[in-house]
CSV table of N, CA, C and O in Angstrom, one decimal:
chain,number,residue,atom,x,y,z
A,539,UNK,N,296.7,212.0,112.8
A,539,UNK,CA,295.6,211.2,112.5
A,539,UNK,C,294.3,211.9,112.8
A,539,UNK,O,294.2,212.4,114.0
A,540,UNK,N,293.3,212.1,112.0
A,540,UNK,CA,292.4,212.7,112.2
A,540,UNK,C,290.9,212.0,112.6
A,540,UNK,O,290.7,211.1,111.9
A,541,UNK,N,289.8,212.3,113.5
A,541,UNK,CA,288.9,211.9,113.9
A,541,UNK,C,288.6,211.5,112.9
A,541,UNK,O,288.6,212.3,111.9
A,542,UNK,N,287.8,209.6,112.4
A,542,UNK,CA,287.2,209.4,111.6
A,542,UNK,C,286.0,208.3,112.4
A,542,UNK,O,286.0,208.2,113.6
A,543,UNK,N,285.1,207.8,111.7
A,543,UNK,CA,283.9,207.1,111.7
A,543,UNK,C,284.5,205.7,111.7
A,543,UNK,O,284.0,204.9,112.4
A,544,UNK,N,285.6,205.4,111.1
A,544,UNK,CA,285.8,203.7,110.8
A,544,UNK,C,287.6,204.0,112.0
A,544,UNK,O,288.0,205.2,112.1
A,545,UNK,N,288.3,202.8,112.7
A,545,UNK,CA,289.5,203.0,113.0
A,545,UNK,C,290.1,202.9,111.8
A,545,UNK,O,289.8,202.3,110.8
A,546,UNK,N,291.3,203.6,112.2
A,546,UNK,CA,292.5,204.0,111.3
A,546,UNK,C,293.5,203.7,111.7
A,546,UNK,O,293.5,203.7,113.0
A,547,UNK,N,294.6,203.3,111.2
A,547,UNK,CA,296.0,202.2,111.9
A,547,UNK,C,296.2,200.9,112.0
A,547,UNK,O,295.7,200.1,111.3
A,548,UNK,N,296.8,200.7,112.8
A,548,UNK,CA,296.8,199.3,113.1
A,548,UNK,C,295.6,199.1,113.6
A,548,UNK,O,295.0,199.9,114.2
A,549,UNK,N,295.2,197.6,113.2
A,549,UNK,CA,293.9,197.3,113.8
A,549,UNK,C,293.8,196.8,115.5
A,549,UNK,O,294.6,196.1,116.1
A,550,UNK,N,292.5,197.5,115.9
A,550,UNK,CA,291.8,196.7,117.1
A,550,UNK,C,291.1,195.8,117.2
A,550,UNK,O,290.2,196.0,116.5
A,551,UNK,N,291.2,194.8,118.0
A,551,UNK,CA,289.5,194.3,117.9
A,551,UNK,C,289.3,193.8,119.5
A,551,UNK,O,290.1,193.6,120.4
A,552,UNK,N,288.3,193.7,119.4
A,552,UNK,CA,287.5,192.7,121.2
A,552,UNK,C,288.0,192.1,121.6
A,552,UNK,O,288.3,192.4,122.7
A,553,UNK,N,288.4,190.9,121.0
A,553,UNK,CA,288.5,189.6,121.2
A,553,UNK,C,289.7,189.1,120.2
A,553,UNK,O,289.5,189.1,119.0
A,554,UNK,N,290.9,188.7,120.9
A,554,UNK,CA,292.8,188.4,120.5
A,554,UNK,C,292.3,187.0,119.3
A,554,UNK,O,293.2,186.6,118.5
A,555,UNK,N,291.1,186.4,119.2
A,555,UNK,CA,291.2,185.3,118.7
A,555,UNK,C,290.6,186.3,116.9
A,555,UNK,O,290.6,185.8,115.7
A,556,UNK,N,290.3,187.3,117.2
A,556,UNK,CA,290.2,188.3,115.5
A,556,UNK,C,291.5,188.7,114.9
A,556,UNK,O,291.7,189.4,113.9
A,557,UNK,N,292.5,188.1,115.7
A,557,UNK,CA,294.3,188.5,114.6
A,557,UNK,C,294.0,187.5,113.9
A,557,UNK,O,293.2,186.5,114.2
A,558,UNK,N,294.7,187.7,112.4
A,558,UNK,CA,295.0,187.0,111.5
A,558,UNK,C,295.6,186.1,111.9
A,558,UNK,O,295.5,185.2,111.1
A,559,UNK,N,296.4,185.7,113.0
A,559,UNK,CA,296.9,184.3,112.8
A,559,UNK,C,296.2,183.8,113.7
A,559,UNK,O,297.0,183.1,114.4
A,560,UNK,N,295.1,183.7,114.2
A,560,UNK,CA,293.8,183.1,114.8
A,560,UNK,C,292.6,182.2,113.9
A,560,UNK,O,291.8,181.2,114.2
A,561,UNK,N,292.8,183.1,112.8
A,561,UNK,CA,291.5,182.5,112.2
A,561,UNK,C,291.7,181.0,111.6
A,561,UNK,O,292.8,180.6,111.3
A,562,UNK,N,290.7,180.4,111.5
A,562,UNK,CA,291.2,179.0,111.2
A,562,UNK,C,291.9,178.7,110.1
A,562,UNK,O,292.7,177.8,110.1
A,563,UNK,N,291.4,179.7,108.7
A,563,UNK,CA,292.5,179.8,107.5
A,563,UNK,C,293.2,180.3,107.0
A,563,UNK,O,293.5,180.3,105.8
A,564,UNK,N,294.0,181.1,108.1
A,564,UNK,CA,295.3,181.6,108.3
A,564,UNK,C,296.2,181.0,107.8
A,564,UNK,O,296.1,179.8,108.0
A,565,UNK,N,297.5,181.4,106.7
A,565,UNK,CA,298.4,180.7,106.2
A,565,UNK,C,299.5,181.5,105.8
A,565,UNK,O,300.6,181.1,105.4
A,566,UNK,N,299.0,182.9,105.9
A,566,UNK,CA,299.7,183.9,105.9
A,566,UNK,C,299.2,185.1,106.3
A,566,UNK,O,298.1,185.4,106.7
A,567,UNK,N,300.3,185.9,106.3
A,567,UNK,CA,299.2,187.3,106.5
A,567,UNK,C,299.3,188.3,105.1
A,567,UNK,O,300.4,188.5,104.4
A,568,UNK,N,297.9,189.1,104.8
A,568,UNK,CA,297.8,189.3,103.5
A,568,UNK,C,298.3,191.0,103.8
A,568,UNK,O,298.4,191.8,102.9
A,569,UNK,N,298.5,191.1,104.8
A,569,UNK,CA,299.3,192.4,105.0
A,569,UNK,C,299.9,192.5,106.5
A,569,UNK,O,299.3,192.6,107.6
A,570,UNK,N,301.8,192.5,105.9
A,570,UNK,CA,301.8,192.2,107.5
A,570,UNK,C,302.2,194.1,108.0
A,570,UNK,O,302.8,194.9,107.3
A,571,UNK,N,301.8,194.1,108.9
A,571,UNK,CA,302.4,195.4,110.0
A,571,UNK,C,303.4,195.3,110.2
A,571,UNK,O,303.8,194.3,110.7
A,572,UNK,N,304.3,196.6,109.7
A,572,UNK,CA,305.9,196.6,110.1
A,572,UNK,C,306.2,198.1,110.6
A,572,UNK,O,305.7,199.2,110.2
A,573,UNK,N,306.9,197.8,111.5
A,573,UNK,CA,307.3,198.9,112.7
A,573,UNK,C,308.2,199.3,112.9
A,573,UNK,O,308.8,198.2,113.2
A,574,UNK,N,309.2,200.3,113.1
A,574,UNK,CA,310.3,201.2,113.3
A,574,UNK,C,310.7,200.3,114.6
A,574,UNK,O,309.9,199.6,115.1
A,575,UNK,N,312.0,200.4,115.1
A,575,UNK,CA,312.4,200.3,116.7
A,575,UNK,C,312.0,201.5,117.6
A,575,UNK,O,311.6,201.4,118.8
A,576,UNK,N,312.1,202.5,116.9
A,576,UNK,CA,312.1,203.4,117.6
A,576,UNK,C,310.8,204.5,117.7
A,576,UNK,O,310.7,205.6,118.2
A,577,UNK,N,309.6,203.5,116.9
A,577,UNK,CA,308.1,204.0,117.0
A,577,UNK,C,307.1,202.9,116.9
A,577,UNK,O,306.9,202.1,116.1
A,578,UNK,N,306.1,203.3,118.2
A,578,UNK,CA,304.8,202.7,117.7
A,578,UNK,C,303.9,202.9,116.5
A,578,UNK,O,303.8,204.1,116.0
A,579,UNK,N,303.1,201.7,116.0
A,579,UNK,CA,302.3,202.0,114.7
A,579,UNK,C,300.8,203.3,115.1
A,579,UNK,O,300.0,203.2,116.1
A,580,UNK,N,300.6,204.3,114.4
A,580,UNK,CA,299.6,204.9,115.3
A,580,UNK,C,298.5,203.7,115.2
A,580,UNK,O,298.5,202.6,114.6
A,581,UNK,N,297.5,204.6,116.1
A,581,UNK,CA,296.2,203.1,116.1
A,581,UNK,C,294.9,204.2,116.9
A,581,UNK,O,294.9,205.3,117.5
A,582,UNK,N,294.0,203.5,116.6
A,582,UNK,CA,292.7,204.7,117.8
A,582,UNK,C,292.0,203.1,117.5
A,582,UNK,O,292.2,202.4,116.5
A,583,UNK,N,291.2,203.1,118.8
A,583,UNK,CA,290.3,202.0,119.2
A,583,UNK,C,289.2,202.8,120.0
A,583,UNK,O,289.4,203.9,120.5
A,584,UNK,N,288.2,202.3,120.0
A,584,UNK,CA,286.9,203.1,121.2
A,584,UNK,C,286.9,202.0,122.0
A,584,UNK,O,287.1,200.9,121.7
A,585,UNK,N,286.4,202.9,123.4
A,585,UNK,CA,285.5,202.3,124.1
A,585,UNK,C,284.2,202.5,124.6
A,585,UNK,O,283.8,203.7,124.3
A,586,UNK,N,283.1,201.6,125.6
A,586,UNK,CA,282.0,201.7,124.8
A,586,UNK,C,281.7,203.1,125.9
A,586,UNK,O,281.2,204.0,125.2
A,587,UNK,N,281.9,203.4,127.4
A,587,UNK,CA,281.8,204.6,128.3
A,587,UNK,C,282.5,205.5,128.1
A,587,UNK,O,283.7,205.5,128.1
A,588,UNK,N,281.4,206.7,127.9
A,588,UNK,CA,283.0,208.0,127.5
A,588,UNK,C,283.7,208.6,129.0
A,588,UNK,O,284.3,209.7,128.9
A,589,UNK,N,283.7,208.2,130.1
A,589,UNK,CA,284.1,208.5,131.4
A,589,UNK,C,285.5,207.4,131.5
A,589,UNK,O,286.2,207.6,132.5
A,590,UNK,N,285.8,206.4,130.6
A,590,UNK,CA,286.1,205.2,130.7
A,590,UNK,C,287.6,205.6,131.2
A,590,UNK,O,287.7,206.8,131.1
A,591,UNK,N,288.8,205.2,131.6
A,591,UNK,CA,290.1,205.4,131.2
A,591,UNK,C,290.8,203.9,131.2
A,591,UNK,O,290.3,202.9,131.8
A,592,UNK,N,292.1,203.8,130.5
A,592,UNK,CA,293.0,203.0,130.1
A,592,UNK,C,293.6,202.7,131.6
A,592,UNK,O,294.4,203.5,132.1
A,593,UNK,N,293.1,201.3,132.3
A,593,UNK,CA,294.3,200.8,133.0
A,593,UNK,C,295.1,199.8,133.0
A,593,UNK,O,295.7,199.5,134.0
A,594,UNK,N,295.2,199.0,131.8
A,594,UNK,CA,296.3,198.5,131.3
A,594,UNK,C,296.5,198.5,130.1
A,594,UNK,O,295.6,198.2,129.3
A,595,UNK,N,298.3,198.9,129.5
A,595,UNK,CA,298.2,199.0,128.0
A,595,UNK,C,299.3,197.8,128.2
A,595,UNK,O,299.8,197.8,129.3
A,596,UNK,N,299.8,196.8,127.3
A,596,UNK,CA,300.8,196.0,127.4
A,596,UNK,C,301.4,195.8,125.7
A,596,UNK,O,300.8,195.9,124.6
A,597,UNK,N,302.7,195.4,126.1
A,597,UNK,CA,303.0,195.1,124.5
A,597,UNK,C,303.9,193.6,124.9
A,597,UNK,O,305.0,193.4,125.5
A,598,UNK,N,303.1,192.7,124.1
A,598,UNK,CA,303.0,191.0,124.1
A,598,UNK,C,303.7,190.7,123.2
A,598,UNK,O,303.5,191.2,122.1
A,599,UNK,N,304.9,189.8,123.4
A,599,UNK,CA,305.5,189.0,122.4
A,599,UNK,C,304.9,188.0,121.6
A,599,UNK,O,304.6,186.9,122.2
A,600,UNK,N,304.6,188.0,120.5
A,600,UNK,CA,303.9,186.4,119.7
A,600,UNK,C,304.6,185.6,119.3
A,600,UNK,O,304.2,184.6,118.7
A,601,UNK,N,306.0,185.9,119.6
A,601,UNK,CA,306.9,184.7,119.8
A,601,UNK,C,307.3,184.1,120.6
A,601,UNK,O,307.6,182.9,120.5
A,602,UNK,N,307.4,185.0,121.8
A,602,UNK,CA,307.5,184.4,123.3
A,602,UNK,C,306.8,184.3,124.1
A,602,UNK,O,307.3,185.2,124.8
A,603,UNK,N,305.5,183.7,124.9
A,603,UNK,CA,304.7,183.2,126.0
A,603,UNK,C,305.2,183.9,127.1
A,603,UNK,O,306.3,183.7,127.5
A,604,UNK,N,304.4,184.9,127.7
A,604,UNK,CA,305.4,185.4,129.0
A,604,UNK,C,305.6,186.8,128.8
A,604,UNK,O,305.1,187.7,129.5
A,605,UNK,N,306.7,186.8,127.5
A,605,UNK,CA,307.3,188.1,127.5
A,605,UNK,C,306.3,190.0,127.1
A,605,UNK,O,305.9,190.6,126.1
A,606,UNK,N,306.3,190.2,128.3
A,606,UNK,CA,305.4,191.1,128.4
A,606,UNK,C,306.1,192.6,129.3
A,606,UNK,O,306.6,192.7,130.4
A,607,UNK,N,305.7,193.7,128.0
A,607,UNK,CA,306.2,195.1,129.0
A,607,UNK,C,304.9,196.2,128.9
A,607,UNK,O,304.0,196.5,128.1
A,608,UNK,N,305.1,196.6,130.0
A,608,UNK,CA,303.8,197.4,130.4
A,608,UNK,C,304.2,199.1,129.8
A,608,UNK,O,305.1,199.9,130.1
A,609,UNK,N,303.6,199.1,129.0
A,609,UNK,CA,303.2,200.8,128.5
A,609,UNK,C,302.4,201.8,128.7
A,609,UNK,O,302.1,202.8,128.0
A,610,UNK,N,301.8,201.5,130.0
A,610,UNK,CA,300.4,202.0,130.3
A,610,UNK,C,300.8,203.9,130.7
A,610,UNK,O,299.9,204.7,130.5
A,611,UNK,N,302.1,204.2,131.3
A,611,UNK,CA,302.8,205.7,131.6
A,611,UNK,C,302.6,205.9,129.9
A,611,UNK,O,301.8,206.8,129.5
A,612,UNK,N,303.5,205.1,128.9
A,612,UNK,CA,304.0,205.8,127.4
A,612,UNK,C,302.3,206.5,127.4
A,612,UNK,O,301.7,207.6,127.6
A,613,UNK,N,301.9,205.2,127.1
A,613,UNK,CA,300.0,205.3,126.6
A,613,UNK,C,299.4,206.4,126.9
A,613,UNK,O,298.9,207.1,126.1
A,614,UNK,N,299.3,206.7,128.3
A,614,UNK,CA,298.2,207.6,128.8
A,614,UNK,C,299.3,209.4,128.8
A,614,UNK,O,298.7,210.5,128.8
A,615,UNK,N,300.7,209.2,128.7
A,615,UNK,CA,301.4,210.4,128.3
A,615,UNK,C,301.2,211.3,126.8
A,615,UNK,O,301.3,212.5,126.5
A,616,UNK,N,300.9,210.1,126.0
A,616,UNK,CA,301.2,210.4,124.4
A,616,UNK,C,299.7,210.4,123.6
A,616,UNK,O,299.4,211.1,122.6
A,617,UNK,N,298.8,209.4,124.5
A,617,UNK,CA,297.6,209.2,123.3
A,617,UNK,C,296.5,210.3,124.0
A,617,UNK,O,296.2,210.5,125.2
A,618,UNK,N,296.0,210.7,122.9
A,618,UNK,CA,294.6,211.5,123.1
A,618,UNK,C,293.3,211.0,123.4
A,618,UNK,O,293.2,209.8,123.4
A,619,UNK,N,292.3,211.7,123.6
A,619,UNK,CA,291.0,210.8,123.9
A,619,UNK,C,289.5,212.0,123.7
A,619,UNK,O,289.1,213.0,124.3
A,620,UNK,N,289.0,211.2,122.4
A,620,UNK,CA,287.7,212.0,122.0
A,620,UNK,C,286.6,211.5,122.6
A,620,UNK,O,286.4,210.3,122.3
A,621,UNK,N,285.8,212.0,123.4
A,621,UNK,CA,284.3,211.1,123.3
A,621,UNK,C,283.8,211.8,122.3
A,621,UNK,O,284.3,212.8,121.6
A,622,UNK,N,282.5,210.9,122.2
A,622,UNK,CA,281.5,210.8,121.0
A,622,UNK,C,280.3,210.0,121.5
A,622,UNK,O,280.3,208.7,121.7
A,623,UNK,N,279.3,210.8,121.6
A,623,UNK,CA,278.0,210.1,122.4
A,623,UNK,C,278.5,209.7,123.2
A,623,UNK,O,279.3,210.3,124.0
A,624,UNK,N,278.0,208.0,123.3
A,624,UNK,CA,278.5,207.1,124.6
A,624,UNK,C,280.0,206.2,124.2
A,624,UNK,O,280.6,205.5,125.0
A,625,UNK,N,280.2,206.5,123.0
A,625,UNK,CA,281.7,205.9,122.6
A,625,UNK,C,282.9,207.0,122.9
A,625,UNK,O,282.8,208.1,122.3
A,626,UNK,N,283.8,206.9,123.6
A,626,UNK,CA,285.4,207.4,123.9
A,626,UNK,C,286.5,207.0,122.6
A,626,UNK,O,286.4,205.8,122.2
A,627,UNK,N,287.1,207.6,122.1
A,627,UNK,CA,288.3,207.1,121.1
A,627,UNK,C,289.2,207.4,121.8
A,627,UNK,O,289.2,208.4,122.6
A,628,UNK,N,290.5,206.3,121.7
A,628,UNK,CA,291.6,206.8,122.0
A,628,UNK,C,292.7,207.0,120.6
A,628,UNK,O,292.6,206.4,119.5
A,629,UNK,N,293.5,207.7,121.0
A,629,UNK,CA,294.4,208.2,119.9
A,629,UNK,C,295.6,208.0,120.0
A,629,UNK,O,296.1,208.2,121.1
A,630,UNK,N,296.3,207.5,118.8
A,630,UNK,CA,297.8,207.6,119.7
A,630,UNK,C,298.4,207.4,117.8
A,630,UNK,O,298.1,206.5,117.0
A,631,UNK,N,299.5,208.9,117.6
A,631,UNK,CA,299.3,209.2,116.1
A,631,UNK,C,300.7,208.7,116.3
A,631,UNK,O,301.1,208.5,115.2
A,632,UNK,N,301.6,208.4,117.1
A,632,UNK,CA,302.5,207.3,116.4
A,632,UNK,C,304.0,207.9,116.1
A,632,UNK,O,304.9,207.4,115.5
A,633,UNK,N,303.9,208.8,116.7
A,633,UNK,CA,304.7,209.9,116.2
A,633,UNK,C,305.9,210.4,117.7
A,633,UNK,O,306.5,211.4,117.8
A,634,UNK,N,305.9,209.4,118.5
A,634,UNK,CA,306.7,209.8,120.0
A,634,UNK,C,307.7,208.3,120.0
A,634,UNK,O,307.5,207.2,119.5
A,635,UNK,N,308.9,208.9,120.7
A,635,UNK,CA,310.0,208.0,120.9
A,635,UNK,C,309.2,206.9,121.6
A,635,UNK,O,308.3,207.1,122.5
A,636,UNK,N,309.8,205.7,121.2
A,636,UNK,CA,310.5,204.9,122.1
A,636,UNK,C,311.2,203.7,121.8
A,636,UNK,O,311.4,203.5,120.6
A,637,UNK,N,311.7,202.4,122.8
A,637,UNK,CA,313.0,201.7,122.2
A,637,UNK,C,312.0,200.4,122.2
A,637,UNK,O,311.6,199.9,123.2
A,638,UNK,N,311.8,200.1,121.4
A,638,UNK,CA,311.2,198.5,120.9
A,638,UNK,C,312.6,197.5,120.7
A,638,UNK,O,313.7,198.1,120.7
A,639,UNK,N,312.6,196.1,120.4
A,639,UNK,CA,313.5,195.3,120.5
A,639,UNK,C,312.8,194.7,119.0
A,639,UNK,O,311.6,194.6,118.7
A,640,UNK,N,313.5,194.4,118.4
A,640,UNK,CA,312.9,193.6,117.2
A,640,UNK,C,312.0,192.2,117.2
A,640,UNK,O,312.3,191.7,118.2
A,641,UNK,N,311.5,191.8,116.8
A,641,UNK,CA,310.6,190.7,117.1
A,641,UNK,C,309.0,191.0,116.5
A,641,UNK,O,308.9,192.0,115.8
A,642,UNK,N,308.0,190.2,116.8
A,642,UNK,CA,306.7,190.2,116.5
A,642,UNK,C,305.9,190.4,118.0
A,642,UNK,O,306.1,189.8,119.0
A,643,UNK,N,304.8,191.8,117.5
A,643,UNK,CA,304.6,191.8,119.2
A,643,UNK,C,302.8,192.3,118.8
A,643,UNK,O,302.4,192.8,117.7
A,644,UNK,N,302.1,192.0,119.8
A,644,UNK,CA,300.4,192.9,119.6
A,644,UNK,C,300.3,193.2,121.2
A,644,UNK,O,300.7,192.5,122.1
A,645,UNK,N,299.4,194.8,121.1
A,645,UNK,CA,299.3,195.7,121.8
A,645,UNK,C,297.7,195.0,123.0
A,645,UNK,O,296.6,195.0,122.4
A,646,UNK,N,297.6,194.7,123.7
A,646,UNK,CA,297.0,195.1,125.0
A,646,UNK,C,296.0,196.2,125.8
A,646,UNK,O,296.6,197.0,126.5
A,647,UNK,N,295.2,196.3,125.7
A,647,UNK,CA,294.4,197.4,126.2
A,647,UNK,C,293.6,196.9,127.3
A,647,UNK,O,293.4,195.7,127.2
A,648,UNK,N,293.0,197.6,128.5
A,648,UNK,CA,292.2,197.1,128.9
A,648,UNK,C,291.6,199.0,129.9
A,648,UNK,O,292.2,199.9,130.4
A,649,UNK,N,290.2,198.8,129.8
A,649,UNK,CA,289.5,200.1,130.3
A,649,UNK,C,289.0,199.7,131.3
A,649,UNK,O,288.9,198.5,131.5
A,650,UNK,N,288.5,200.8,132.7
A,650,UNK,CA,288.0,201.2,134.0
A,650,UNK,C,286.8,200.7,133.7
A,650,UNK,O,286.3,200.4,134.7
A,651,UNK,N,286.1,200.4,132.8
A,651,UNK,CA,284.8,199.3,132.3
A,651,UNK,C,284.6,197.9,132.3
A,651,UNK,O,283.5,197.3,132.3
A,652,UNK,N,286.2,197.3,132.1
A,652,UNK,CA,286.2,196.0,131.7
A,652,UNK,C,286.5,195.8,130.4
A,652,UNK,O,286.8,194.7,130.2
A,653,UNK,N,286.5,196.7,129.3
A,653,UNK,CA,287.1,196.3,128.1
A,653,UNK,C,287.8,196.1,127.7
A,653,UNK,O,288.7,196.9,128.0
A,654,UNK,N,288.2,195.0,126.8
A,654,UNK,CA,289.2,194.4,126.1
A,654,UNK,C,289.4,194.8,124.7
A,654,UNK,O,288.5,194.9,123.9
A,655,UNK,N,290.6,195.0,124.3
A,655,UNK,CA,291.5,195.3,123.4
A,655,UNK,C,292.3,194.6,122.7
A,655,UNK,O,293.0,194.1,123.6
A,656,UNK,N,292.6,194.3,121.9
A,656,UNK,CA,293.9,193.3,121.4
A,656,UNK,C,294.4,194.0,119.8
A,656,UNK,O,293.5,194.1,118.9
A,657,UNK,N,295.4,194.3,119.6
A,657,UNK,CA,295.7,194.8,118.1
A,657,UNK,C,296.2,193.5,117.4
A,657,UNK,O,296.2,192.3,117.7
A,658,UNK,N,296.6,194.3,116.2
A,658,UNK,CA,297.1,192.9,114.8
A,658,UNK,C,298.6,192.8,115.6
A,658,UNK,O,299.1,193.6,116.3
A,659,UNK,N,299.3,191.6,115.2
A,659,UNK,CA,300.2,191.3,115.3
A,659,UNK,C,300.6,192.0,114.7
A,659,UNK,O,300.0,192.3,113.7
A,660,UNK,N,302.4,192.9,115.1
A,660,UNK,CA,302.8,193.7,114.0
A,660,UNK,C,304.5,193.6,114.1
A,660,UNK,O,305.0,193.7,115.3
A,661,UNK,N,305.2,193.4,113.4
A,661,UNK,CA,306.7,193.0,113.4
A,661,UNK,C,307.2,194.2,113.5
A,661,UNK,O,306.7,195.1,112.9
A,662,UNK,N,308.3,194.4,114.6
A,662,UNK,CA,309.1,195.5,114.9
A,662,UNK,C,310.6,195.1,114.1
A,662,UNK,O,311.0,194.0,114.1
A,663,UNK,N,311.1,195.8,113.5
A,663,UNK,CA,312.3,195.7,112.8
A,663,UNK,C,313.7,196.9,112.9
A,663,UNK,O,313.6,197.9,113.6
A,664,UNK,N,314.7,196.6,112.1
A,664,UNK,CA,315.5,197.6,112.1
A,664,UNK,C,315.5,199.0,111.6
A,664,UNK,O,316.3,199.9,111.9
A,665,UNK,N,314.4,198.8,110.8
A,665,UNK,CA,314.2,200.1,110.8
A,665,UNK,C,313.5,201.1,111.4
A,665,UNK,O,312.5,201.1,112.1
A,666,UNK,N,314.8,202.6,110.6
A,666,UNK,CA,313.9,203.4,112.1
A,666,UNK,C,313.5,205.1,111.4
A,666,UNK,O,314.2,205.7,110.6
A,667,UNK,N,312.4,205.4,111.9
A,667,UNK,CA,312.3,206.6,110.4
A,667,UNK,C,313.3,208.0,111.2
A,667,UNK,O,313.5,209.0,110.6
């Protein structure tokens, strides 16, 4: 994944109530995210301090309330990190093992700043590349 101007991947946003199945005219999703077992979708998000670092990454069940596993070792092992002015990117090209369970899950972020993270909901399946 190469440094760009707009994010690329799965999407980020601020605020968990910007997934598609938040907004009020939600009825589907007009593209859903589908995921290997055995890989994360890549994704790069900023944050707004380039000194900033990741201290929580989580991956959230959206089918189950609760069910929550911490990735924050995979995260900070695997993804890269550009600053740019006063904006930091983080990188993570998607491309490293690991064992997901099938189901519907969105990614977690949180920075040494206080910022918030939330990706698209994205369905983990049997397939595996």
């Amino acid at each position: 994944m190469s440094m760009r101007t707009v994010e690329t991947g799965l999407p980020f946003f601020d605020d968990i109530n910007k997934q598609a199945r938040n907004k009020p005219y939600f009825n589907a999703y007009l593209k859903e995210w589908i995921c290997p077992k055995n890989r994360l979708l890549p994704f790069q998000f900023a944050v707004l301090v380039d000194d900033a670092t990741i201290t929580d990454f989580l991956l959230h069940s959206a089918d189950t309330d609760g069910v929550v596993d911490n990735l924050l070792t995979h995260f900070l092992d695997n993804a890269t990190s550009v600053a740019r002015d006063v904006t930091k990117y983080w990188i993570y090209n998607g491309t490293f093992s690991i064992s997901l369970t099938a189901g519907r899950y969105y990614l977690y972020a949180k920075s040494t700043d206080g910022e918030e993270k939330w990706s698209e909901v994205f369905t983990v399946t049997e397939l595996e590349e």
